[in-house]
Every structure is written in C-alpha cells, then in structure tokens.
Short mmCIF file of C-alpha atoms in Angstrom, two decimals:
data_model
loop_
_atom_site.label_atom_id
_atom_site.label_comp_id
_atom_site.label_asym_id
_atom_site.label_seq_id
_atom_site.Cartn_x
_atom_site.Cartn_y
_atom_site.Cartn_z
CA MET A 1 47.16 80.15 83.46
CA THR A 2 49.42 79.30 80.56
CA SER A 3 53.06 80.02 80.96
CA GLU A 4 55.05 82.04 78.47
CA PRO A 5 57.46 80.26 76.12
CA MET A 6 60.34 82.04 77.86
CA ASP A 7 59.25 80.58 81.18
CA GLN A 8 59.23 77.10 79.69
CA ALA A 9 62.77 77.58 78.47
CA VAL A 10 64.11 78.36 81.93
CA PRO A 11 65.58 75.15 83.31
CA PRO A 12 64.57 73.89 86.71
CA VAL A 13 66.81 75.03 89.54
CA ALA A 14 67.45 73.18 92.79
CA GLN A 15 66.38 74.96 95.95
CA ASP A 16 69.86 75.88 97.11
CA MET A 17 71.14 76.79 93.65
CA PRO A 18 70.77 80.44 92.63
CA SER A 19 68.54 81.37 89.73
CA PRO A 20 70.23 82.65 86.54
CA ALA A 21 68.94 86.13 87.39
CA GLU A 22 70.60 85.99 90.82
CA LEU A 23 73.84 84.90 89.21
CA ALA A 24 73.64 87.74 86.68
CA ASP A 25 73.08 90.19 89.51
CA PHE A 26 76.15 88.78 91.28
CA ALA A 27 78.36 89.04 88.19
CA ALA A 28 77.33 92.68 87.54
CA VAL A 29 79.82 93.43 84.72
CA ASN A 30 79.36 91.29 81.56
CA ALA A 31 76.59 89.55 83.45
CA ALA A 32 74.84 88.19 80.32
CA LEU A 33 77.94 86.16 79.43
CA TYR A 34 78.02 84.30 82.72
CA GLN A 35 74.25 84.01 82.91
CA ARG A 36 74.17 82.30 79.50
CA HIS A 37 76.90 79.90 80.61
CA TYR A 38 75.01 79.09 83.80
CA GLU A 39 71.72 78.59 81.93
CA ASP A 40 73.55 76.36 79.47
CA PHE A 41 74.88 74.31 82.37
CA LEU A 42 71.44 74.04 83.96
CA SER A 43 69.81 73.03 80.69
CA ARG A 44 72.34 70.25 80.21
CA ARG A 45 71.91 69.01 83.76
CA PRO A 46 68.31 69.75 84.55
CA ASP A 47 68.25 67.69 87.73
CA PRO A 48 66.17 69.68 90.22
CA ASP A 49 67.92 67.95 93.11
CA LEU A 50 71.28 69.08 91.84
CA GLY A 51 73.38 70.40 94.67
CA ARG A 52 70.99 69.51 97.42
CA SER A 53 73.31 67.05 99.09
CA SER A 54 76.70 67.51 97.49
CA ARG A 55 77.22 70.22 94.92
CA PRO A 56 79.13 69.02 91.84
CA LEU A 57 81.74 71.19 90.16
CA LEU A 58 80.09 73.36 87.57
CA LEU A 59 82.84 72.59 85.10
CA MET A 60 81.72 72.96 81.50
CA PRO A 61 84.42 73.94 78.99
CA ALA A 62 83.80 77.23 77.18
CA TRP A 63 86.36 79.65 75.82
CA HIS A 64 86.82 82.93 77.70
CA TRP A 65 89.28 85.47 76.29
CA PRO A 66 89.85 87.61 79.43
CA ALA A 67 90.71 84.49 81.43
CA PHE A 68 93.16 83.41 78.70
CA LEU A 69 94.83 86.76 78.05
CA ILE A 70 95.05 88.25 81.54
CA THR A 71 94.45 85.27 83.79
CA VAL A 72 95.70 86.51 87.15
CA PRO A 73 94.45 90.13 86.92
CA TRP A 74 91.10 88.80 85.69
CA MET A 75 90.84 86.44 88.67
CA PHE A 76 91.62 89.23 91.13
CA TYR A 77 89.24 91.58 89.27
CA ARG A 78 86.51 88.95 89.62
CA LYS A 79 87.35 88.52 93.33
CA MET A 80 88.56 84.92 92.93
CA TYR A 81 91.51 85.54 95.21
CA SER A 82 92.36 81.95 96.10
CA GLY A 83 92.71 81.02 92.43
CA GLY A 84 94.69 84.17 91.71
CA ILE A 85 97.15 83.42 94.53
CA ILE A 86 97.65 79.86 93.28
CA LEU A 87 98.22 81.05 89.72
CA VAL A 88 100.80 83.62 90.86
CA ALA A 89 102.66 81.08 92.99
CA LEU A 90 102.44 78.11 90.59
CA PRO A 91 104.78 79.37 87.82
CA VAL A 92 107.24 80.56 90.49
CA LEU A 93 107.28 77.15 92.18
CA LEU A 94 107.48 75.36 88.83
CA ASP A 95 110.41 77.54 87.86
CA HIS A 96 112.19 76.52 91.06
CA ILE A 97 111.53 72.80 90.54
CA LEU A 98 112.13 72.84 86.77
CA PRO A 99 114.36 75.84 86.03
CA GLY A 100 113.35 77.50 82.81
CA SER A 101 109.87 76.00 82.81
CA LEU A 102 108.49 79.52 82.58
CA PHE A 103 109.96 79.71 79.09
CA LEU A 104 108.94 76.16 78.27
CA GLY A 105 105.31 77.04 78.54
CA SER A 106 104.05 76.59 82.09
CA GLY A 107 102.55 80.08 81.83
CA LEU A 108 100.93 79.27 78.48
CA LEU A 109 99.55 76.02 79.86
CA ILE A 110 98.01 77.86 82.80
CA ALA A 111 96.57 80.52 80.46
CA LEU A 112 95.06 77.88 78.16
CA THR A 113 93.49 76.07 81.12
CA ALA A 114 92.08 79.35 82.38
CA GLY A 115 90.78 80.20 78.91
CA ILE A 116 88.90 76.92 78.73
CA CYS A 117 87.68 76.78 82.33
CA GLY A 118 87.47 80.51 83.19
CA LYS A 119 83.71 80.92 82.77
CA SER A 120 83.02 77.77 84.77
CA TRP A 121 85.40 78.89 87.53
CA TYR A 122 83.58 82.19 87.87
CA VAL A 123 80.11 80.60 87.79
CA GLU A 124 81.27 78.12 90.43
CA HIS A 125 82.62 81.01 92.53
CA ALA A 126 79.35 82.94 92.21
CA VAL A 127 77.21 79.90 93.11
CA ARG A 128 79.36 79.19 96.17
CA ARG A 129 79.23 82.83 97.34
CA ILE A 130 75.46 83.03 96.97
CA ALA A 131 75.10 79.70 98.80
CA LYS A 132 77.37 81.00 101.58
CA ALA A 133 75.26 84.16 101.89
CA ARG A 134 72.13 82.02 102.25
CA GLN A 135 73.78 79.74 104.78
CA ALA A 136 75.37 82.44 106.92
CA HIS A 137 72.53 84.97 106.99
CA SER A 138 69.00 84.03 107.85
CA ASN A 139 67.27 87.28 106.98
CA ASP A 140 66.98 88.94 103.57
CA ALA A 141 68.51 92.24 104.57
CA ALA A 142 71.58 90.61 106.05
CA ARG A 143 71.98 88.41 103.00
CA ALA A 144 71.62 91.41 100.69
CA ALA A 145 74.23 93.33 102.69
CA TYR A 146 76.66 90.42 102.44
CA LEU A 147 76.08 89.94 98.71
CA ALA A 148 76.40 93.66 98.05
CA ARG A 149 80.01 93.38 99.26
CA ALA A 150 80.68 90.02 97.61
CA LYS A 151 79.24 90.63 94.16
CA GLY A 152 80.60 92.46 91.16
CA VAL A 153 84.19 93.26 90.39
CA SER A 154 87.08 95.02 92.11
CA LEU A 155 89.21 97.29 89.93
CA SER A 156 91.77 97.88 92.70
CA ALA A 157 92.20 94.13 93.22
CA GLY A 158 92.57 93.69 89.44
CA ILE A 159 95.31 96.34 89.29
CA PHE A 160 96.96 94.74 92.32
CA GLY A 161 96.88 91.32 90.62
CA ALA A 162 98.39 92.78 87.43
CA LEU A 163 101.18 94.49 89.41
CA ILE A 164 101.99 91.34 91.37
CA LEU A 165 102.11 89.24 88.21
CA ILE A 166 104.22 91.68 86.18
CA VAL A 167 106.74 92.28 88.96
CA THR A 168 106.98 88.59 89.90
CA MET A 169 107.62 87.55 86.30
CA THR A 170 110.14 90.39 85.84
CA VAL A 171 111.92 89.30 89.01
CA ILE A 172 112.17 85.72 87.72
CA VAL A 173 113.24 86.70 84.20
CA MET A 174 115.89 89.14 85.49
CA GLY A 175 117.20 86.58 87.97
CA LEU A 176 116.45 88.75 90.97
CA THR A 177 114.79 85.92 92.84
CA PRO A 178 115.90 84.92 96.31
CA PRO A 179 118.10 83.47 97.76
CA ASN A 180 120.57 85.75 95.97
CA ARG A 181 118.65 88.88 96.72
CA PHE A 182 116.29 88.42 99.61
CA MET B 1 125.70 70.79 110.48
CA MET B 2 123.29 69.00 108.14
CA GLU B 3 124.00 69.89 104.52
CA LEU B 4 121.02 70.65 102.28
CA ASP B 5 122.25 68.34 99.55
CA SER B 6 119.46 65.78 99.67
CA VAL B 7 115.75 66.08 99.06
CA TYR B 8 115.11 64.78 102.59
CA TRP B 9 117.12 67.52 104.30
CA ARG B 10 115.75 70.19 101.96
CA LEU B 11 112.24 69.13 102.95
CA VAL B 12 113.22 69.17 106.62
CA ALA B 13 114.71 72.65 106.22
CA ALA B 14 111.62 73.88 104.37
CA GLY B 15 109.44 72.47 107.16
CA ALA B 16 111.56 74.14 109.82
CA ALA B 17 111.38 77.46 107.99
CA ALA B 18 107.64 77.33 107.42
CA ALA B 19 106.69 75.83 110.79
CA PRO B 20 106.40 78.95 113.01
CA ALA B 21 104.10 80.91 110.68
CA THR B 22 102.21 77.79 109.60
CA ALA B 23 101.51 76.91 113.24
CA MET B 24 99.97 80.36 113.71
CA LEU B 25 98.01 79.96 110.47
CA ILE B 26 96.59 76.65 111.64
CA TYR B 27 95.71 78.15 115.03
CA PHE B 28 93.84 81.09 113.55
CA GLY B 29 92.39 79.06 110.68
CA THR B 30 90.88 76.42 112.94
CA HIS B 31 89.86 78.50 116.00
CA HIS B 32 86.09 78.73 116.41
CA ALA B 33 86.24 82.46 117.20
CA TRP B 34 87.31 83.19 113.64
CA ARG B 35 85.30 80.51 111.86
CA HIS B 36 83.52 83.19 109.82
CA LEU B 37 86.95 84.33 108.60
CA ARG B 38 88.32 80.90 107.74
CA GLU B 39 88.54 81.46 103.98
CA LEU B 40 89.79 85.02 104.35
CA ILE B 41 92.50 83.90 106.79
CA TRP B 42 93.94 81.56 104.15
CA ILE B 43 93.58 84.25 101.46
CA SER B 44 95.39 86.81 103.66
CA PHE B 45 98.21 84.37 104.35
CA GLY B 46 98.47 83.50 100.65
CA LEU B 47 98.50 87.17 99.62
CA GLY B 48 101.28 87.91 102.12
CA PHE B 49 103.14 84.94 100.67
CA SER B 50 102.60 86.08 97.05
CA VAL B 51 103.64 89.67 97.59
CA ALA B 52 107.03 88.75 99.12
CA ILE B 53 108.87 87.83 95.89
CA PRO B 54 107.95 91.01 93.95
CA ILE B 55 108.94 93.11 96.98
CA ALA B 56 112.32 91.33 97.20
CA GLY B 57 112.82 91.93 93.47
CA ILE B 58 112.06 95.64 93.69
CA ALA B 59 114.42 96.03 96.65
CA ALA B 60 117.10 94.16 94.71
CA LEU B 61 117.05 96.82 91.99
CA TYR B 62 118.58 99.48 94.25
CA ALA B 63 120.39 97.18 96.71
CA PRO B 64 123.83 97.55 95.00
CA ARG B 65 123.76 101.32 95.61
CA ILE B 66 123.07 100.77 99.30
CA GLU B 67 125.80 98.15 99.62
CA GLY B 68 128.30 100.73 98.38
CA ILE B 69 127.82 102.89 101.50
CA GLU B 70 130.96 102.69 103.66
CA SER B 71 129.67 103.75 107.08
CA ILE B 72 128.31 100.74 108.99
CA ARG B 73 125.60 102.79 110.69
CA LEU B 74 124.43 104.48 107.50
CA GLN B 75 124.49 101.27 105.50
CA ALA B 76 122.58 99.35 108.19
CA ALA B 77 119.98 102.13 108.39
CA ALA B 78 119.62 102.23 104.59
CA VAL B 79 119.27 98.45 104.34
CA ALA B 80 116.85 98.34 107.29
CA PHE B 81 114.56 101.04 105.98
CA LEU B 82 115.02 101.34 102.20
CA GLU B 83 115.65 97.70 101.39
CA ALA B 84 113.54 95.98 104.05
CA SER B 85 110.92 97.81 106.10
CA ILE B 86 109.59 100.41 103.62
CA PRO B 87 109.02 98.09 100.60
CA GLU B 88 107.82 95.20 102.78
CA GLU B 89 105.31 97.23 104.77
CA LEU B 90 104.17 98.98 101.59
CA GLY B 91 103.49 95.58 100.02
CA LYS B 92 101.52 94.45 103.06
CA LEU B 93 99.60 97.75 103.08
CA LEU B 94 98.61 97.25 99.44
CA VAL B 95 97.35 93.74 100.20
CA VAL B 96 95.40 94.92 103.22
CA THR B 97 93.81 98.01 101.67
CA CYS B 98 93.15 96.65 98.16
CA ILE B 99 91.78 93.24 99.08
CA VAL B 100 91.55 92.21 102.74
CA LEU B 101 89.59 95.19 104.11
CA ARG B 102 87.17 95.06 101.18
CA HIS B 103 86.31 91.40 101.60
CA GLU B 104 82.71 90.51 102.40
CA ASP B 105 83.62 88.11 105.21
CA LEU B 106 85.03 90.96 107.31
CA ARG B 107 82.32 91.49 109.92
CA ARG B 108 84.06 93.44 112.67
CA PRO B 109 86.83 96.03 112.50
CA ALA B 110 88.75 93.84 114.97
CA ASP B 111 88.89 91.15 112.28
CA ALA B 112 91.31 93.42 110.44
CA ILE B 113 93.89 92.90 113.20
CA VAL B 114 93.82 89.11 112.84
CA LEU B 115 93.95 89.31 109.05
CA THR B 116 96.81 91.81 108.95
CA VAL B 117 98.81 89.55 111.25
CA LEU B 118 98.16 86.69 108.80
CA VAL B 119 99.36 88.81 105.87
CA GLY B 120 102.58 89.43 107.83
CA LEU B 121 102.96 85.75 108.66
CA GLY B 122 102.50 84.78 105.00
CA PHE B 123 105.22 87.23 104.13
CA ALA B 124 107.44 85.89 106.93
CA THR B 125 107.03 82.33 105.66
CA ILE B 126 108.57 82.89 102.24
CA GLU B 127 111.20 85.23 103.70
CA ASN B 128 112.10 82.52 106.21
CA LEU B 129 112.30 79.86 103.49
CA TYR B 130 114.81 81.85 101.50
CA TYR B 131 116.88 82.89 104.53
CA VAL B 132 117.07 79.27 105.72
CA PHE B 133 118.00 77.94 102.28
CA SER B 134 120.69 80.57 101.76
CA SER B 135 122.21 80.14 105.24
CA GLU B 136 125.42 78.24 105.93
CA ASN B 137 123.96 77.05 109.23
CA TRP B 138 120.30 76.58 108.42
CA THR B 139 119.29 74.96 111.74
CA GLU B 140 120.52 77.96 113.71
CA THR B 141 118.96 80.40 111.26
CA ALA B 142 115.60 78.60 111.38
CA MET B 143 115.55 78.52 115.19
CA LEU B 144 116.72 82.11 115.57
CA ARG B 145 114.22 83.50 113.06
CA ALA B 146 111.39 81.46 114.60
CA VAL B 147 111.76 83.45 117.82
CA THR B 148 112.73 86.84 116.33
CA ALA B 149 111.75 87.64 112.72
CA VAL B 150 108.47 85.71 112.55
CA PRO B 151 107.06 87.22 115.79
CA MET B 152 108.29 90.63 114.56
CA HIS B 153 106.22 90.33 111.38
CA GLY B 154 103.25 89.27 113.50
CA THR B 155 103.73 92.17 115.90
CA VAL B 156 103.99 94.86 113.24
CA GLY B 157 100.91 93.22 111.71
CA ILE B 158 99.05 93.83 114.98
CA VAL B 159 99.99 97.52 114.85
CA MET B 160 99.02 97.85 111.19
CA GLY B 161 95.80 95.96 111.90
CA TYR B 162 94.89 98.34 114.72
CA PHE B 163 95.09 101.33 112.37
CA ALA B 164 93.27 99.32 109.70
CA ALA B 165 90.43 98.76 112.18
CA ARG B 166 90.37 102.50 112.97
CA TRP B 167 90.41 103.25 109.24
CA LEU B 168 87.37 101.03 108.70
CA LEU B 169 85.45 103.07 111.25
CA ALA B 170 86.47 106.45 109.86
CA PRO B 171 83.45 108.21 108.31
CA ARG B 172 85.43 109.13 105.21
CA ILE B 173 88.90 108.49 103.78
CA ALA B 174 91.23 109.40 106.63
CA PRO B 175 94.73 110.16 105.31
CA PHE B 176 96.24 110.42 108.80
CA ILE B 177 95.06 106.94 109.78
CA LEU B 178 96.27 105.57 106.46
CA ALA B 179 99.64 107.22 107.01
CA ALA B 180 99.84 105.75 110.53
CA MET B 181 98.91 102.36 109.08
CA PHE B 182 102.08 102.55 107.03
CA LEU B 183 104.46 104.60 109.19
CA ALA B 184 104.00 102.89 112.58
CA PRO B 185 104.77 99.34 111.36
CA THR B 186 107.53 100.65 109.08
CA ALA B 187 109.22 102.40 112.01
CA LEU B 188 108.95 99.32 114.24
CA HIS B 189 110.20 97.03 111.46
CA GLY B 190 113.12 99.32 110.58
CA PHE B 191 114.04 99.79 114.23
CA TYR B 192 114.22 95.99 114.58
CA ASP B 193 116.21 95.47 111.36
CA TYR B 194 118.75 98.29 111.91
CA PRO B 195 120.76 96.63 114.73
CA VAL B 196 120.48 93.21 113.03
CA PHE B 197 122.09 94.49 109.82
CA ALA B 198 124.64 96.55 111.78
CA ILE B 199 125.72 93.49 113.80
CA GLN B 200 125.97 91.49 110.54
CA GLN B 201 128.38 94.13 109.24
CA LEU B 202 130.40 93.97 112.46
CA LEU B 203 130.57 90.18 112.22
CA VAL B 204 132.04 90.45 108.72
CA ALA B 205 134.90 92.50 110.23
CA LYS B 206 135.58 90.10 113.12
CA ASP B 207 137.85 92.35 115.14
CA ALA B 208 135.00 94.84 115.28
CA LEU B 209 133.20 92.56 117.75
CA SER B 210 135.25 94.09 120.54
CA GLN B 211 134.05 97.55 119.62
CA PRO B 212 131.61 99.31 121.95
CA ALA B 213 129.29 99.58 118.93
CA TYR B 214 128.53 95.86 119.23
CA ALA B 215 127.03 96.28 122.69
CA GLU B 216 125.23 99.39 121.48
CA PHE B 217 123.57 97.54 118.60
CA GLN B 218 122.66 94.64 120.89
CA GLY B 219 121.00 97.15 123.19
CA ILE B 220 119.06 98.68 120.29
CA PHE B 221 117.98 95.19 119.18
CA PHE B 222 116.54 94.29 122.59
CA ALA B 223 114.97 97.75 122.89
CA SER B 224 113.27 97.26 119.51
CA ILE B 225 111.86 93.89 120.60
CA ALA B 226 110.59 95.44 123.85
CA LEU B 227 109.03 98.34 121.91
CA SER B 228 107.28 95.96 119.49
CA ALA B 229 105.93 93.86 122.38
CA LEU B 230 104.72 96.96 124.23
CA SER B 231 103.05 98.28 121.07
CA ALA B 232 101.19 95.00 120.64
CA LEU B 233 100.11 95.05 124.30
CA ALA B 234 98.96 98.66 123.93
CA VAL B 235 96.86 97.61 120.93
CA PHE B 236 95.25 94.75 122.91
CA ARG B 237 94.44 97.04 125.84
CA SER B 238 93.08 99.75 123.56
CA VAL B 239 90.98 97.36 121.49
CA ALA B 240 89.56 95.66 124.59
CA ASN B 241 88.02 98.99 125.65
CA MET B 242 86.57 99.85 122.23
CA PRO B 243 83.24 98.14 121.50
CA THR B 244 83.11 99.89 118.13
CA ILE B 245 86.13 97.86 117.05
CA THR B 246 85.24 94.52 118.64
CA GLY B 247 81.53 94.70 117.78
CA LEU B 248 79.87 94.23 114.42
CA ALA B 249 80.97 96.78 111.85
CA PRO B 250 78.51 99.48 110.72
CA TRP B 251 77.95 97.77 107.36
CA PHE B 252 76.77 94.68 109.24
CA GLN B 253 74.55 96.69 111.59
CA THR B 254 71.85 99.20 110.67
CA GLY B 255 73.28 100.12 107.26
CA GLY B 256 73.58 96.55 106.07
CA TYR B 257 70.64 95.01 107.84
CA GLY B 258 68.29 97.74 106.76
CA ASP B 259 66.23 98.28 109.89
CA ALA B 260 66.32 97.73 113.64
CA ALA B 261 64.08 94.65 113.55
CA ALA B 262 66.30 92.97 111.02
CA ALA B 263 69.36 93.98 113.00
CA ALA B 264 67.86 92.36 116.09
CA ALA B 265 67.26 89.17 114.15
CA ALA B 266 70.85 89.12 112.94
CA PRO B 267 73.21 86.56 114.45
CA ALA B 268 74.99 87.74 117.57
CA PRO B 269 78.58 88.85 117.07
CA LEU B 270 81.17 86.29 117.98
CA ARG B 271 83.20 86.97 121.10
CA LEU B 272 86.91 87.36 120.56
CA PRO B 273 89.27 85.59 122.92
CA ARG B 274 90.45 87.79 125.78
CA HIS B 275 94.04 87.87 124.64
CA VAL B 276 92.99 89.47 121.38
CA GLY B 277 90.51 91.83 122.94
#
C-alpha cells in the first residue's frame, strides 16, 4: 500500500511524544497555530528517539502576539500557572532590588521574551501534560478524563491573571506597596 | 536588637519570616501522600503569594478613612474586617475557585483542604516578610507571627478547604456552600485580628494598658485562637467520617473512567494521613 504524500510529510514521533493531532486536541483554541509550531519542531529534529530518555526543551523561537501583548493573562488563560506566577512576581521583585526598574523596561523585556518563546512554552507545557497523563493513568478512559480537565483554556483563570497583573502594577506605580501599607 | 542595615541581616530576617510557611510547604510538597499534588501544591503556594500584594494595595486605598475613626473598638473592628479579613479571604477565595479547584491534578475533594491551606500559607509568607521588615524589633515579630499569624492563615485555610471540598461534591452550583466558603474563614480571621489591632491601639496610648479593656482584648484573642483550633479539629473529625470527601472524586470515578471495569482498573486512591482525615 502506498502512503499518501501528506503521510510522508508527517515527521516521525518518538513513542512518548504526543502526535501533532494530540497536541492540537490539547490546545483546543487556536490549535492549528500550536500544531504547526510543533510539526515544525519535529521536522527540524526528526529523531525518533527524541524524549525517550531525557526530554529536551522544545524551545524554538517564533513570534507570538498574545504572549507579547498580554503575557500574564495569556499564561493563566493557557493554564501555565507556574510561569504566570513567576512573571507576576518577577517585576515586583526586580522593582524592590532595582527601584524604578519597572519603568526602565523589565516589563518590556519580559514581554519580548514571552513574545519570542511563547509558542514554545505552550507546546512544552502541552507535551509535558500529555506525558504526565500517560504516566499517571494506565487506562485510556482515565487518561482521557485527566486530559479533558487539563486541556484547552480557562477564561476565569485568564481574567484572574489580568486582574492580578493590573492591580499589582497599579499598586507599585501608586506606591501602595508594603511595608508602608501592609 | 539586630539592625537590618546589612545584606546579611536582611537575608536572615527574610529567612526567619519565610521559614514557618516554607517549612509547611516543604512538608506537604515532599510527603508521599500528596505526591500526585506536588505541582499543584507549589502552584497554590505561589498563587497565595502573588495575590497578597494586590490585596494589600486595594486595602490601602480605603485605609486612611478607617484610620480616622476615633473609637478604639470601632477602628479595630473596621481594620480587622474591612482592611484585613474581607479582602484577604476574598483574594484566597478567588484563587481557590478560579484555579485550584479546576486543576486536573485534584483527584479527591479532600485535596482541596490541603491546597487551600497552602494558598493561605503562601499569603502568610509575603505578609510575614513585610511585617518583619517594617518592624522595629524584627526578631520578636518573626517569632510571634510564626506561632500566631501563620498558623491562623493555615487554620482558616482548613475551614475554607472544608467548604471547598463540599462545594466540589455539590451536584450544581451551591450558593450557600460558596457563601460559607467565604464567610466562615472571614469571621475567624476577623475575630483573630480584632483584639490584635485593638491591643495595638492601646499600646500606642501607653496609660491605656491599665484599662480593663486590655484584659478584655487579651481574652478575645485567646478565645479566637481556641475557636480557630476547634474549627480545624471539627473539620478533621467531620472529614474522617466522610468517604465521599476522602475518596476519589466523582470525575475520577465512573464519570471520568467511563465504565465500571475501567474504574476497577484505575489506581487505588491514596490514603491520607490520619491527622488530616
């Protein structure tokens, strides 16, 4: 049986790496964007053993406007909570160590980094979540139940992230930060 | 008293302020009973930590109005509830309902209790840092808060977590449980803070220490600690007798696993330590 040209174009995937279709299913909203990025990554590193022993970071620079413009809300919306927490706390800590750094561009630097790495961060997050589902749950139904909760986006978390960011920055700009006011 | 004028002493003070909550974080984060929650434990702690500064900022907006109140009792009550307990517990509630309870690693309703405690401890860490750094006697403040304020945040977290666990099991959105999730910890928190702020006011007017009100506020303070401890014990006793809370959540049982055979093949639920129920 001859394979279709489309099949030939699909890069080989290591056993514990998700397929591009699985990743697209995980991303749910704007899935094609992340799927293309993942396929691009796989085609550049077509090592079938990739990730079998130690998974490398899936870092491949590609511009992503949502990650640049609304970094923290986007990370919370995409359920990347650890990253979101770090990016809320980082400018605050920097502002304490280097007063005024917020105005000197620490926020812009973080936004630029997120704009360049955003897609890769999300693909990395998705790959790790899918791998965790496979590792933690031996049967298909259990895995599907876990992924159903893990995949997609969370509007409430996105709104929460936006609120936290706006209020935190307002607090710093208005000088309401502790210890004066705690 | 060691002055916080060198980097060394500032680091020591920061360590002393963060130590009580961090010790609890390490305990929960490394205990085998919650290994499935390891990532979520750190996230909950971090979210509690992140939400503290915005909450302090919001409270600061109306703090000057409260400070203008002349009556010690009224001012202490206003600070305790309007400036401290209501915004702080609201912030924690937002974290818990918007993110923690929706996380995929949450397998059992009882997990919500552990995670809500961690949100409270994250909050307590940054609060502690700022109290210690703004104190004239930071060693005393750090030691005192390690045995009072940090356990208080943990205890109200237990109470909020109990209602969070009940909320997870409710068949549909249950406004009464959600209200209890906010009101019960807020009342406990405010009841703890009220005598603390009242005594602070009395200490400012030194001759007021001889007033009978001082003993009264001390009594309220110890009563609030006893009430918080009893509430936490009541939660442990209640949870211990509720398999629906300690067992796997419905979304990890038949609903999630699809059918009985698959459910039987699912990994057995982890046993919680006895002191948690």
